[in-house]
Amino acid sequence: MNQSDLPDRFPIPFANGATSTTIRTLPTAHQTASSTDAPASLEDGFPIECFTPEGSGGVPPNGKDLNAILKWLSEQAQWNQAGGPALFDATFASAIGGYAKGAKLASSATNGVEWLNLVDGNTTDPDGVSAANWARVGIPAAQLGTNGYEKRASGVLEMWGQISIGQDSSATVSFASLFPELTISAIYNVQISWVDSSISSGSVQGSSGISTPSAGGFTIYNDGTGRVHHWRALGA
């Protein structure tokens, strides 16, 4: 096929303006037919009564059901045509026996992140605390320079920079982007390393320290002569 073979998109779903007199919710399970109505369902489609002559006890198909299934299908088609993502749904996962190996779902918690399912029958929420057998697939990004960052496809975020601090003083480093809140502990597991500049002879002037980092930054304490501190943060 060619790109030129792309069919027309649905600007609105089929039966978009239907009311209760022309459409009804399509049930999943079989519905018992009456002498005047033989409801369709996902289980049966249109039931046998709709294929039986009226003279033999049959009941014509109900137009409400036809509108219902065509609206449902066209809503899904429109979502796909618009590039809508697939998101985790616990009820759906249970109904289908879990997501198949190779399924991809967009993260509901972090923009730009997708989850790749590694096993068949996976019913765990990839964004949840009990997630299992999902591989994170992110969108790499970077800003290089004296102060910059690198966001890796694995979800690891690295940031670095430098800051000048006066004698016996302190300064707060604010990260350009918060470290993703994947778990509570992840906020406090950001690893910080830093060095302070040296005098011309190469010996470090005074001593320094840092506060416990958070998802948004940390504080550097400068003891001694004012100088430039170089820092690096790594976390997820």
C-alpha positions as a Markdown table, in Angstrom:
| # | Residue | x | y | z |
|---|---|---|---|---|
| 1 | Met | 0.0 | 0.0 | 0.0 |
| 2 | Asn | 1.0 | 3.6 | -0.4 |
| 3 | Gln | 0.4 | 6.7 | 1.8 |
| 4 | Ser | -1.9 | 8.0 | -0.9 |
| 5 | Asp | -4.2 | 5.0 | -0.1 |
| 6 | Leu | -5.0 | 6.5 | 3.3 |
| 7 | Pro | -8.8 | 6.4 | 3.7 |
| 8 | Asp | -10.8 | 9.4 | 4.7 |
| 9 | Arg | -10.8 | 10.1 | 8.5 |
| 10 | Phe | -13.8 | 10.3 | 10.7 |
| 11 | Pro | -14.4 | 14.0 | 11.5 |
| 12 | Ile | -17.1 | 12.8 | 13.9 |
| 13 | Pro | -18.1 | 9.3 | 15.0 |
| 14 | Phe | -21.0 | 7.5 | 13.3 |
| 15 | Ala | -24.3 | 8.4 | 14.9 |
| 16 | Asn | -22.7 | 11.2 | 16.8 |
| 17 | Gly | -26.0 | 13.1 | 17.2 |
| 18 | Ala | -28.1 | 10.0 | 18.0 |
| 19 | Thr | -30.4 | 10.3 | 21.0 |
| 20 | Ser | -32.0 | 7.7 | 23.3 |
| 21 | Thr | -34.7 | 7.1 | 20.7 |
| 22 | Thr | -32.2 | 6.0 | 18.1 |
| 23 | Ile | -29.3 | 4.5 | 20.0 |
| 24 | Arg | -28.7 | 2.4 | 23.2 |
| 25 | Thr | -25.8 | 1.0 | 25.1 |
| 26 | Leu | -24.6 | -2.3 | 23.6 |
| 27 | Pro | -24.2 | -4.9 | 26.3 |
| 28 | Thr | -21.4 | -7.5 | 26.5 |
| 29 | Ala | -23.5 | -10.5 | 27.6 |
| 30 | His | -26.4 | -12.3 | 25.9 |
| 31 | Gln | -29.7 | -10.6 | 26.3 |
| 32 | Thr | -33.0 | -12.5 | 26.3 |
| 33 | Ala | -35.3 | -11.6 | 23.4 |
| 34 | Ser | -38.9 | -10.6 | 23.8 |
| 35 | Ser | -41.7 | -10.9 | 21.2 |
| 36 | Thr | -40.9 | -7.3 | 20.1 |
| 37 | Asp | -37.2 | -6.8 | 20.7 |
| 38 | Ala | -34.1 | -9.0 | 20.2 |
| 39 | Pro | -31.2 | -7.0 | 21.6 |
| 40 | Ala | -27.8 | -7.4 | 20.1 |
| 41 | Ser | -24.7 | -7.9 | 22.3 |
| 42 | Leu | -21.0 | -8.3 | 22.0 |
| 43 | Glu | -21.5 | -12.0 | 22.9 |
| 44 | Asp | -24.1 | -12.8 | 20.2 |
| 45 | Gly | -23.9 | -10.0 | 17.7 |
| 46 | Phe | -27.5 | -9.9 | 16.4 |
| 47 | Pro | -29.2 | -13.0 | 17.9 |
| 48 | Ile | -30.9 | -15.8 | 16.1 |
| 49 | Glu | -34.3 | -14.2 | 16.4 |
| 50 | Cys | -33.1 | -11.5 | 14.0 |
| 51 | Phe | -32.5 | -14.2 | 11.4 |
| 52 | Thr | -35.8 | -16.0 | 11.8 |
| 53 | Pro | -38.8 | -15.0 | 9.7 |
| 54 | Glu | -41.4 | -12.9 | 11.7 |
| 55 | Gly | -44.0 | -15.5 | 10.7 |
| 56 | Ser | -42.0 | -18.1 | 12.6 |
| 57 | Gly | -41.5 | -16.0 | 15.7 |
| 58 | Gly | -38.5 | -13.9 | 14.6 |
| 59 | Val | -37.9 | -10.3 | 15.5 |
| 60 | Pro | -36.3 | -7.7 | 13.2 |
| 61 | Pro | -32.9 | -6.2 | 14.2 |
| 62 | Asn | -33.2 | -3.0 | 16.3 |
| 63 | Gly | -31.6 | 0.1 | 14.6 |
| 64 | Lys | -30.5 | 1.3 | 18.0 |
| 65 | Asp | -28.1 | -1.6 | 18.2 |
| 66 | Leu | -26.7 | -1.0 | 14.7 |
| 67 | Asn | -26.1 | 2.7 | 15.6 |
| 68 | Ala | -24.4 | 1.6 | 18.9 |
| 69 | Ile | -21.9 | -0.7 | 17.4 |
| 70 | Leu | -21.0 | 1.5 | 14.5 |
| 71 | Lys | -20.6 | 4.5 | 16.8 |
| 72 | Trp | -18.3 | 2.4 | 19.1 |
| 73 | Leu | -16.1 | 1.2 | 16.2 |
| 74 | Ser | -15.9 | 4.7 | 14.6 |
| 75 | Glu | -15.0 | 6.3 | 17.9 |
| 76 | Gln | -12.1 | 3.9 | 18.2 |
| 77 | Ala | -11.1 | 4.4 | 14.6 |
| 78 | Gln | -11.2 | 8.2 | 15.1 |
| 79 | Trp | -9.0 | 7.9 | 18.2 |
| 80 | Asn | -6.4 | 5.9 | 16.2 |
| 81 | Gln | -6.6 | 8.3 | 13.2 |
| 82 | Ala | -5.9 | 11.2 | 15.6 |
| 83 | Gly | -2.8 | 9.4 | 17.0 |
| 84 | Gly | -4.4 | 8.7 | 20.3 |
| 85 | Pro | -2.2 | 6.6 | 22.7 |
| 86 | Ala | -3.1 | 3.3 | 24.2 |
| 87 | Leu | -3.3 | 3.6 | 28.0 |
| 88 | Phe | -3.4 | 1.0 | 30.8 |
| 89 | Asp | -6.9 | -0.1 | 31.9 |
| 90 | Ala | -7.2 | -2.6 | 34.7 |
| 91 | Thr | -10.8 | -3.7 | 33.8 |
| 92 | Phe | -9.8 | -4.2 | 30.1 |
| 93 | Ala | -6.6 | -6.0 | 31.1 |
| 94 | Ser | -8.6 | -8.4 | 33.3 |
| 95 | Ala | -11.2 | -9.0 | 30.5 |
| 96 | Ile | -8.7 | -9.9 | 27.9 |
| 97 | Gly | -6.5 | -12.0 | 30.2 |
| 98 | Gly | -3.7 | -9.4 | 30.3 |
| 99 | Tyr | -1.7 | -7.5 | 27.7 |
| 100 | Ala | 0.2 | -9.5 | 25.1 |
| 101 | Lys | 4.0 | -9.6 | 24.9 |
| 102 | Gly | 5.2 | -6.7 | 22.7 |
| 103 | Ala | 2.2 | -4.4 | 23.6 |
| 104 | Lys | 3.1 | -0.8 | 24.0 |
| 105 | Leu | 1.3 | 1.6 | 26.4 |
| 106 | Ala | 1.8 | 5.3 | 26.9 |
| 107 | Ser | 2.6 | 6.3 | 30.5 |
| 108 | Ser | -0.2 | 8.1 | 32.3 |
| 109 | Ala | 2.3 | 9.6 | 34.8 |
| 110 | Thr | 5.1 | 10.9 | 32.6 |
| 111 | Asn | 4.8 | 12.6 | 29.3 |
| 112 | Gly | 6.9 | 11.1 | 26.5 |
| 113 | Val | 7.4 | 7.8 | 28.1 |
| 114 | Glu | 6.1 | 4.5 | 26.8 |
| 115 | Trp | 6.1 | 1.0 | 28.3 |
| 116 | Leu | 6.9 | -2.1 | 26.4 |
| 117 | Asn | 5.4 | -5.3 | 27.7 |
| 118 | Leu | 7.8 | -8.2 | 28.0 |
| 119 | Val | 5.5 | -11.2 | 28.8 |
| 120 | Asp | 2.1 | -12.5 | 27.7 |
| 121 | Gly | -0.9 | -12.1 | 30.0 |
| 122 | Asn | 0.5 | -9.0 | 31.9 |
| 123 | Thr | -2.2 | -7.4 | 34.1 |
| 124 | Thr | 0.1 | -5.1 | 36.1 |
| 125 | Asp | -0.1 | -1.3 | 35.8 |
| 126 | Pro | 3.3 | -0.1 | 34.3 |
| 127 | Asp | 2.9 | 3.2 | 36.2 |
| 128 | Gly | 2.0 | 1.5 | 39.5 |
| 129 | Val | 4.0 | 0.4 | 42.5 |
| 130 | Ser | 3.4 | -3.3 | 41.6 |
| 131 | Ala | 4.5 | -3.0 | 38.0 |
| 132 | Ala | 6.3 | -6.1 | 36.6 |
| 133 | Asn | 7.7 | -7.1 | 33.2 |
| 134 | Trp | 7.4 | -3.7 | 31.6 |
| 135 | Ala | 10.4 | -2.0 | 30.0 |
| 136 | Arg | 10.5 | 1.8 | 30.0 |
| 137 | Val | 11.0 | 3.4 | 26.6 |
| 138 | Gly | 11.6 | 7.1 | 26.8 |
| 139 | Ile | 12.3 | 9.9 | 24.4 |
| 140 | Pro | 16.0 | 10.8 | 24.7 |
| 141 | Ala | 16.8 | 14.5 | 25.0 |
| 142 | Ala | 19.8 | 16.6 | 25.8 |
| 143 | Gln | 21.0 | 20.1 | 26.3 |
| 144 | Leu | 24.8 | 20.3 | 26.3 |
| 145 | Gly | 26.9 | 23.1 | 27.8 |
| 146 | Thr | 28.4 | 24.2 | 31.1 |
| 147 | Asn | 25.0 | 23.8 | 32.6 |
| 148 | Gly | 23.0 | 21.0 | 30.9 |
| 149 | Tyr | 21.2 | 17.7 | 31.1 |
| 150 | Glu | 20.8 | 14.4 | 29.3 |
| 151 | Lys | 17.6 | 12.3 | 29.5 |
| 152 | Arg | 18.2 | 8.7 | 28.5 |
| 153 | Ala | 15.7 | 6.3 | 26.9 |
| 154 | Ser | 16.0 | 4.2 | 30.1 |
| 155 | Gly | 14.5 | 7.0 | 32.1 |
| 156 | Val | 17.8 | 8.0 | 33.8 |
| 157 | Leu | 18.2 | 11.7 | 34.0 |
| 158 | Glu | 21.6 | 13.4 | 34.4 |
| 159 | Met | 22.1 | 17.1 | 35.0 |
| 160 | Trp | 25.2 | 19.1 | 35.6 |
| 161 | Gly | 26.4 | 22.6 | 36.1 |
| 162 | Gln | 28.6 | 25.1 | 37.9 |
| 163 | Ile | 27.9 | 27.8 | 40.4 |
| 164 | Ser | 30.1 | 30.5 | 42.0 |
| 165 | Ile | 29.8 | 30.9 | 45.8 |
| 166 | Gly | 31.3 | 33.6 | 47.9 |
| 167 | Gln | 33.5 | 33.2 | 51.0 |
| 168 | Asp | 31.8 | 31.2 | 53.9 |
| 169 | Ser | 28.5 | 31.2 | 52.1 |
| 170 | Ser | 26.0 | 28.9 | 50.5 |
| 171 | Ala | 23.9 | 28.7 | 47.3 |
| 172 | Thr | 20.9 | 26.7 | 46.2 |
| 173 | Val | 21.1 | 24.7 | 42.9 |
| 174 | Ser | 17.7 | 24.4 | 41.3 |
| 175 | Phe | 17.4 | 21.6 | 38.8 |
| 176 | Ala | 16.2 | 22.7 | 35.3 |
| 177 | Ser | 13.7 | 19.8 | 35.5 |
| 178 | Leu | 12.3 | 17.8 | 38.4 |
| 179 | Phe | 13.5 | 14.3 | 38.7 |
| 180 | Pro | 10.5 | 12.1 | 37.8 |
| 181 | Glu | 8.5 | 10.9 | 40.8 |
| 182 | Leu | 8.6 | 7.2 | 39.9 |
| 183 | Thr | 8.7 | 6.2 | 43.5 |
| 184 | Ile | 8.9 | 8.1 | 46.8 |
| 185 | Ser | 12.4 | 6.8 | 47.4 |
| 186 | Ala | 13.6 | 7.9 | 44.0 |
| 187 | Ile | 13.2 | 11.6 | 45.0 |
| 188 | Tyr | 15.8 | 11.0 | 47.7 |
| 189 | Asn | 18.1 | 8.7 | 45.8 |
| 190 | Val | 19.4 | 11.4 | 43.4 |
| 191 | Gln | 23.1 | 11.1 | 43.5 |
| 192 | Ile | 25.1 | 14.3 | 43.6 |
| 193 | Ser | 28.8 | 14.7 | 43.0 |
| 194 | Trp | 30.7 | 18.0 | 42.9 |
| 195 | Val | 34.1 | 19.5 | 43.0 |
| 196 | Asp | 35.2 | 23.0 | 43.9 |
| 197 | Ser | 37.8 | 24.9 | 42.0 |
| 198 | Ser | 41.4 | 25.2 | 43.2 |
| 199 | Ile | 44.0 | 28.0 | 43.5 |
| 200 | Ser | 46.7 | 28.3 | 40.9 |
| 201 | Ser | 49.0 | 25.9 | 42.9 |
| 202 | Gly | 46.4 | 23.2 | 42.6 |
| 203 | Ser | 45.4 | 22.9 | 46.3 |
| 204 | Val | 41.8 | 23.2 | 47.2 |
| 205 | Gln | 40.9 | 26.3 | 49.2 |
| 206 | Gly | 38.8 | 25.4 | 52.3 |
| 207 | Ser | 36.2 | 22.7 | 52.4 |
| 208 | Ser | 32.6 | 22.3 | 51.2 |
| 209 | Gly | 29.5 | 20.3 | 51.7 |
| 210 | Ile | 26.0 | 19.7 | 50.3 |
| 211 | Ser | 22.5 | 19.2 | 51.7 |
| 212 | Thr | 20.4 | 16.1 | 51.1 |
| 213 | Pro | 19.2 | 16.6 | 47.5 |
| 214 | Ser | 15.5 | 16.6 | 46.6 |
| 215 | Ala | 13.7 | 16.2 | 43.3 |
| 216 | Gly | 14.1 | 19.9 | 42.7 |
| 217 | Gly | 17.7 | 20.7 | 43.8 |
| 218 | Phe | 20.1 | 20.9 | 46.7 |
| 219 | Thr | 22.3 | 23.4 | 48.6 |
| 220 | Ile | 26.1 | 23.7 | 48.4 |
| 221 | Tyr | 27.8 | 25.1 | 51.5 |
| 222 | Asn | 31.2 | 26.8 | 50.8 |
| 223 | Asp | 33.6 | 27.0 | 53.7 |
| 224 | Gly | 36.6 | 29.3 | 52.9 |
| 225 | Thr | 37.5 | 31.4 | 50.0 |
| 226 | Gly | 34.9 | 32.1 | 47.3 |
| 227 | Arg | 35.2 | 29.8 | 44.3 |
| 228 | Val | 33.3 | 27.9 | 41.6 |
| 229 | His | 31.7 | 24.6 | 42.3 |
| 230 | His | 31.0 | 22.0 | 39.6 |
| 231 | Trp | 28.1 | 19.6 | 40.3 |
| 232 | Arg | 26.5 | 16.6 | 38.7 |
| 233 | Ala | 23.2 | 15.0 | 39.5 |
| 234 | Leu | 22.0 | 11.5 | 38.4 |
| 235 | Gly | 18.7 | 9.9 | 39.2 |
| 236 | Ala | 15.3 | 8.7 | 37.9 |
